[in-house]
Amino acid sequence: MTSSHSKNSKSSSSCHDFELSYFLEAALQGAYAAHFKRGNILKGIKELRDVLRVVETKATQAFKMAASRQLAEVLLHSLSEKCYWSPLKSPLPELMVNRGETSFPYEILNHRPQIHSGDHLYSPQDNIEEALLLLLISESMANRDAVISRAPDQKEDRAVSLQNASKVYDLLSITMARRGQYAMLSECLERAMKFAFGEFHLWYQLALSMISCGKFAYAVSVLKECSKMRPTDPTVLLLATKVCIGPLHWLDEGEKFAKQVTEMGEEAGESLAKGYLALGLVYSFQATDATQKSTQDDWSKKALQALQRAYEIDPEDPQIILYLSLQLALVRQISEAIEHLQEALKLQKDDLHCLHLLALLLSAQKQYKHAIDVINMALAEHPETFSILFTKTKLEWIHEGPEEALITCRHMLYLWQKLYNCSQLSDSEKESSLADVPLTRKHSGLHLAVPDPHDPENGSQRASSIAASRMEQAMSEITMHSSTQKQGPMQQWVTLEQIWLRAAELFMEQQHMKEAGFCIQEAASLFPTSHTVLYMRGKLAEMKGCLEEAKQIYNEALTVNPDGVKIMHSLGLILNRLGQNALAEKYLRDAVQIQSTSHDAWKGLGEVLQDQRKHEAAVECFLTALDLESSSPVYSFTIIPREL
């Protein structure tokens, strides 16, 4: 058809109503299929593109839907991004296998089909973009032509419709996953639900896409439906448990799913051990969340029983051994925890969480030098892990002093910028590797630097002004308007906040109040109402002797985080110094009730009771604090993530 007939509505409509015969459709498919069979992928792609650029007619809709999907398959499977060329351009000469064969069969015809034309046509930039465009077109066609009737006489049509749609959605999953477009994928799969009744595969794909884009509550609902379709499949239940105990923290729901797996018994097969592991993790979280010590002990006992059962079923699963060791550490059975952890490390020598837990266990035994060695081993395998680096700063602070820890803080700031702020580095800095940057106190070539009051070039009397100027330069690109327009995942900004607060702690340890204040100010520019920022502001005010101001700030922090044990401890000591002994005792008793393993809170409570001349109770508190401190790590064991 040509545009010359467009004015004649009758001829145009009659032309549009015809259907492709079987042989004509087979011939159209054969035109490009022949090239692929001969291995000439480039010519086959050009043929397919030319067919798809032809103006749409009713007769060719079904054919074009299949052709779109087939072209997407070829682009994803047989064409790398380096070999890609735009549909509106010719392929690079070096890509042509037979350079002499540049003509195509339809080019010798006198009447070519009318193709879409215009000035603002969208042209994909790479094979993923083109494949996604084709698949979205195919998906709209599949949705439009879907057979949703449940009538028995349409069973075959419904099966064909579902099969075509499933192929498109599988390819969409592959394509969008390459670009991380899980939100868009979940929207596409939601549209498929109208004809996916009872189809496990599409429902499960929808659940996975929702988990990937953060729609966790919806994902759990979809997984419940998947479980109804396959009630004997433990992997669906374990995935639901993973989501419940991870991002959602729905412990009761997670317990129900995990129990369904354990109740299957031998029918669960290899998943039975994972079921008991999931149940153990649920109980472990419930022990952590409990506010009464007796309740904590009950949940901890249940967690240990479930994890030991998992270990009995599968004694060579390093994940099970890790979490059994972690649970033993949480109840302060340090020696047993180390023994089990050594088993896990034999099975998986470079596991990040195993090495991190080992360092914490060694620090609980006060073997700080060995703990630092383990941390350095972990960093050799995982150099860009901030949780390990935070532990390193704490170990260095205790074992070598705040100076060494500040050097690690500077390294963390540089690493943060390297990972999340690369666009703001100069070309020369982008080319230099992390290993080439000396970890010295003075980072003149970096945008981010912790202020150094001991800089010999400037003198200590000018430290605050030097710190201010350096910090102004350091944060000029990062924290400018960050409180209103932070981009990227929230976790990266929380990490930056914690780095600044750690630097502030180290400066306070050295009595450098102005530098500490500036670090807190930078953290506050990221999260002004953060309870950790408020807590550090209170500590700074306390060190300056402003007790009333510190008390007010601690109260604000406690409003934001009512269960903050460190805040309660500091507030209790301030109130005691201000003569409000009864209120101080209340806060410290609340602190030890929430976290019965906090030796600082027990010690603080002992001091308050001693000032009230309750000597016997004070002695008891001091003995408890001593006992807990002897097995206390530099960081709480709960920083090791508990996840399936």
XYZ file of C-alpha atoms in Angstrom, residues 271-564:
294
model
C 15.328 -26.899 52.655
C 14.568 -28.372 56.100
C 17.852 -27.113 57.566
C 17.165 -23.655 56.091
C 13.707 -23.760 57.682
C 15.229 -24.269 61.139
C 17.825 -21.585 60.348
C 15.009 -19.155 59.466
C 13.177 -20.041 62.677
C 16.372 -19.520 64.691
C 16.898 -16.078 63.135
C 13.288 -15.079 63.917
C 13.749 -16.070 67.580
C 17.122 -14.295 67.666
C 15.506 -11.043 66.476
C 12.710 -11.442 69.021
C 15.331 -11.829 71.765
C 17.038 -8.629 70.595
C 13.731 -6.734 70.525
C 12.518 -7.959 73.941
C 12.612 -5.424 76.795
C 12.460 -7.852 79.743
C 15.560 -9.921 80.544
C 13.508 -13.046 81.268
C 11.812 -12.722 77.860
C 15.185 -12.160 76.179
C 16.552 -15.328 77.785
C 13.532 -17.374 76.642
C 13.831 -16.234 73.028
C 17.617 -16.726 73.062
C 17.160 -20.299 74.295
C 14.635 -21.002 71.508
C 16.976 -19.459 68.928
C 19.889 -21.654 70.048
C 17.714 -24.795 69.942
C 16.489 -24.047 66.406
C 19.987 -23.209 65.141
C 21.505 -26.320 66.731
C 18.770 -28.406 65.047
C 19.675 -26.813 61.708
C 23.352 -27.592 62.403
C 22.520 -31.244 63.172
C 20.662 -31.585 59.853
C 23.365 -29.865 57.779
C 26.685 -29.580 59.670
C 28.579 -28.342 56.602
C 26.501 -25.269 55.773
C 28.752 -22.264 56.592
C 25.754 -19.923 56.902
C 24.149 -22.097 59.590
C 27.452 -22.364 61.488
C 27.933 -18.568 61.264
C 24.541 -17.803 62.798
C 24.922 -20.490 65.463
C 28.224 -18.847 66.378
C 26.596 -15.411 66.347
C 23.812 -16.555 68.674
C 26.382 -18.028 71.081
C 28.207 -14.682 70.961
C 24.986 -12.797 71.739
C 24.562 -14.840 74.928
C 28.259 -14.254 75.663
C 29.488 -17.838 75.205
C 32.588 -16.459 73.501
C 34.855 -19.542 73.488
C 32.159 -21.816 72.014
C 31.320 -19.171 69.423
C 34.969 -19.017 68.283
C 35.154 -22.823 68.015
C 32.112 -22.961 65.735
C 33.279 -19.980 63.722
C 36.578 -21.711 62.957
C 34.529 -24.524 61.378
C 32.746 -21.990 59.146
C 36.053 -20.392 58.136
C 37.461 -23.803 57.124
C 34.522 -24.156 54.734
C 34.589 -20.543 53.533
C 37.908 -18.843 54.283
C 37.183 -15.369 52.914
C 33.563 -14.921 54.066
C 33.061 -11.284 55.085
C 30.633 -11.848 57.975
C 32.667 -14.752 59.413
C 35.839 -12.634 59.495
C 33.968 -9.645 60.931
C 32.425 -11.776 63.694
C 35.815 -13.341 64.468
C 37.324 -9.856 64.905
C 34.488 -8.891 67.281
C 34.921 -12.128 69.266
C 38.669 -11.497 69.580
C 37.959 -7.950 70.743
C 35.589 -9.399 73.368
C 38.580 -11.403 74.627
C 40.626 -8.162 74.566
C 42.959 -9.532 71.855
C 42.915 -6.236 69.952
C 46.071 -6.819 67.898
C 44.770 -10.158 66.584
C 41.377 -8.533 65.912
C 43.043 -5.803 63.797
C 44.952 -8.480 61.859
C 41.671 -10.276 61.086
C 40.056 -6.985 60.015
C 42.977 -6.315 57.670
C 42.527 -9.807 56.197
C 38.844 -9.027 55.616
C 39.706 -5.684 53.997
C 42.170 -7.410 51.662
C 39.228 -9.424 50.285
C 36.526 -6.744 50.702
C 38.287 -3.345 50.559
C 35.115 -1.278 50.044
C 33.076 -2.510 53.040
C 32.294 0.332 55.435
C 31.076 -1.862 58.327
C 34.538 -3.466 58.480
C 36.230 -0.053 58.327
C 34.088 1.290 61.200
C 35.146 -1.683 63.327
C 38.769 -1.015 62.344
C 38.549 2.606 63.555
C 37.176 1.439 66.909
C 39.919 -1.184 67.331
C 42.631 1.322 66.358
C 41.165 3.881 68.757
C 41.397 1.421 71.671
C 44.683 -0.281 70.732
C 46.721 2.484 69.025
C 44.985 5.745 69.903
C 42.708 8.225 68.069
C 45.461 9.424 65.689
C 45.578 6.102 63.807
C 41.781 5.874 63.798
C 41.554 9.347 62.207
C 43.764 8.171 59.332
C 41.268 5.379 58.673
C 38.444 7.962 58.850
C 40.148 9.978 56.113
C 40.456 6.833 54.034
C 36.721 6.165 54.541
C 35.836 9.668 53.347
C 37.957 9.201 50.246
C 36.414 5.778 49.633
C 32.891 7.200 50.034
C 33.619 9.817 47.409
C 35.208 7.242 45.113
C 32.150 4.995 45.305
C 29.264 7.468 45.404
C 30.614 10.801 44.236
C 32.880 9.825 41.354
C 31.500 12.496 39.028
C 32.977 15.202 41.251
C 36.552 13.899 41.009
C 38.963 15.359 38.486
C 40.167 13.237 35.553
C 43.542 12.623 37.174
C 41.865 11.481 40.406
C 39.509 9.164 38.507
C 42.500 7.467 36.882
C 44.381 6.898 40.135
C 43.522 3.704 41.986
C 42.778 3.507 45.689
C 46.008 1.642 46.301
C 48.009 4.540 44.841
C 46.707 7.013 47.442
C 48.967 7.108 50.504
C 46.977 6.993 53.738
C 48.735 9.954 55.340
C 47.251 12.544 57.628
C 47.324 15.221 54.980
C 45.112 14.608 51.931
C 45.713 17.789 49.988
C 44.653 16.202 46.694
C 41.245 15.024 47.896
C 37.955 16.886 47.978
C 37.158 15.172 51.296
C 39.484 15.459 54.276
C 39.137 15.267 58.034
C 40.678 18.409 59.603
C 44.101 17.926 61.169
C 44.854 20.156 64.200
C 48.439 18.826 64.318
C 49.396 20.068 60.861
C 53.006 21.270 61.334
C 52.758 23.785 58.493
C 50.049 25.822 60.156
C 50.510 25.622 63.914
C 47.990 24.421 66.474
C 46.731 27.908 67.359
C 45.146 28.216 63.908
C 43.725 24.704 63.826
C 40.072 25.715 63.893
C 40.332 28.120 60.961
C 42.335 25.569 58.954
C 39.774 22.886 59.772
C 36.931 25.169 58.749
C 38.530 26.057 55.415
C 39.365 22.442 54.650
C 35.883 21.278 55.576
C 34.342 24.039 53.473
C 36.306 22.770 50.494
C 35.652 19.137 51.423
C 31.897 19.456 51.535
C 31.365 22.135 48.884
C 30.142 19.559 46.383
C 28.670 16.915 48.678
C 26.580 18.556 51.375
C 25.441 21.595 49.388
C 21.620 21.460 49.540
C 21.952 17.809 50.557
C 19.223 18.129 53.135
C 16.723 18.973 50.388
C 18.003 17.049 47.381
C 20.006 13.981 48.363
C 20.253 11.564 45.453
C 20.908 7.822 45.490
C 20.093 5.200 48.125
C 19.547 6.514 51.661
C 22.113 4.067 53.073
C 25.020 5.863 51.375
C 24.087 9.144 53.102
C 23.677 7.390 56.462
C 27.193 5.990 55.963
C 28.586 9.480 55.309
C 26.812 10.795 58.412
C 28.353 8.010 60.513
C 31.852 8.744 59.162
C 31.567 12.397 60.208
C 30.256 11.398 63.646
C 33.092 8.909 64.140
C 35.578 11.677 63.256
C 33.812 13.939 65.788
C 34.184 11.259 68.499
C 37.893 10.951 67.776
C 38.407 14.714 67.911
C 36.546 14.871 71.234
C 38.837 12.137 72.547
C 41.753 14.462 71.686
C 39.955 17.470 73.266
C 39.721 19.255 69.880
C 36.247 20.711 70.399
C 36.077 23.043 67.385
C 37.047 20.342 64.900
C 34.544 17.956 66.532
C 31.856 20.624 66.274
C 32.532 21.090 62.595
C 32.255 17.338 61.925
C 28.937 17.231 63.802
C 27.752 20.213 61.768
C 28.517 18.334 58.532
C 26.601 15.277 59.776
C 23.686 17.537 60.792
C 23.577 19.042 57.288
C 22.727 15.551 56.028
C 20.193 14.549 58.731
C 19.341 17.472 61.064
C 16.929 15.472 63.258
C 18.962 12.247 63.461
C 19.134 10.918 67.037
C 22.819 10.024 66.521
C 23.592 13.630 65.520
C 21.648 14.950 68.515
C 23.472 12.516 70.805
C 26.873 13.729 69.582
C 25.794 17.356 69.991
C 24.852 16.515 73.577
C 28.254 14.857 74.176
C 30.015 17.956 72.848
C 27.961 20.270 75.073
C 28.697 17.999 78.034
C 32.446 18.107 77.358
C 32.275 21.910 77.207
C 30.624 21.910 80.662
C 27.182 23.075 79.448
C 25.200 20.512 81.441
C 21.737 22.074 81.072
C 22.177 22.364 77.304
C 23.425 18.763 77.121
C 20.415 17.586 79.147
C 18.015 19.357 76.766
C 19.708 17.890 73.674
C 19.698 14.364 75.168
C 15.974 14.728 75.857
C 15.428 15.699 72.198
C 17.447 12.666 71.059
C 15.415 10.412 73.350
C 12.210 11.792 71.822
C 13.440 10.689 68.379
C 14.731 7.307 69.625
C 12.981 6.313 72.895
C 14.972 3.048 73.125
C 18.428 4.610 72.749
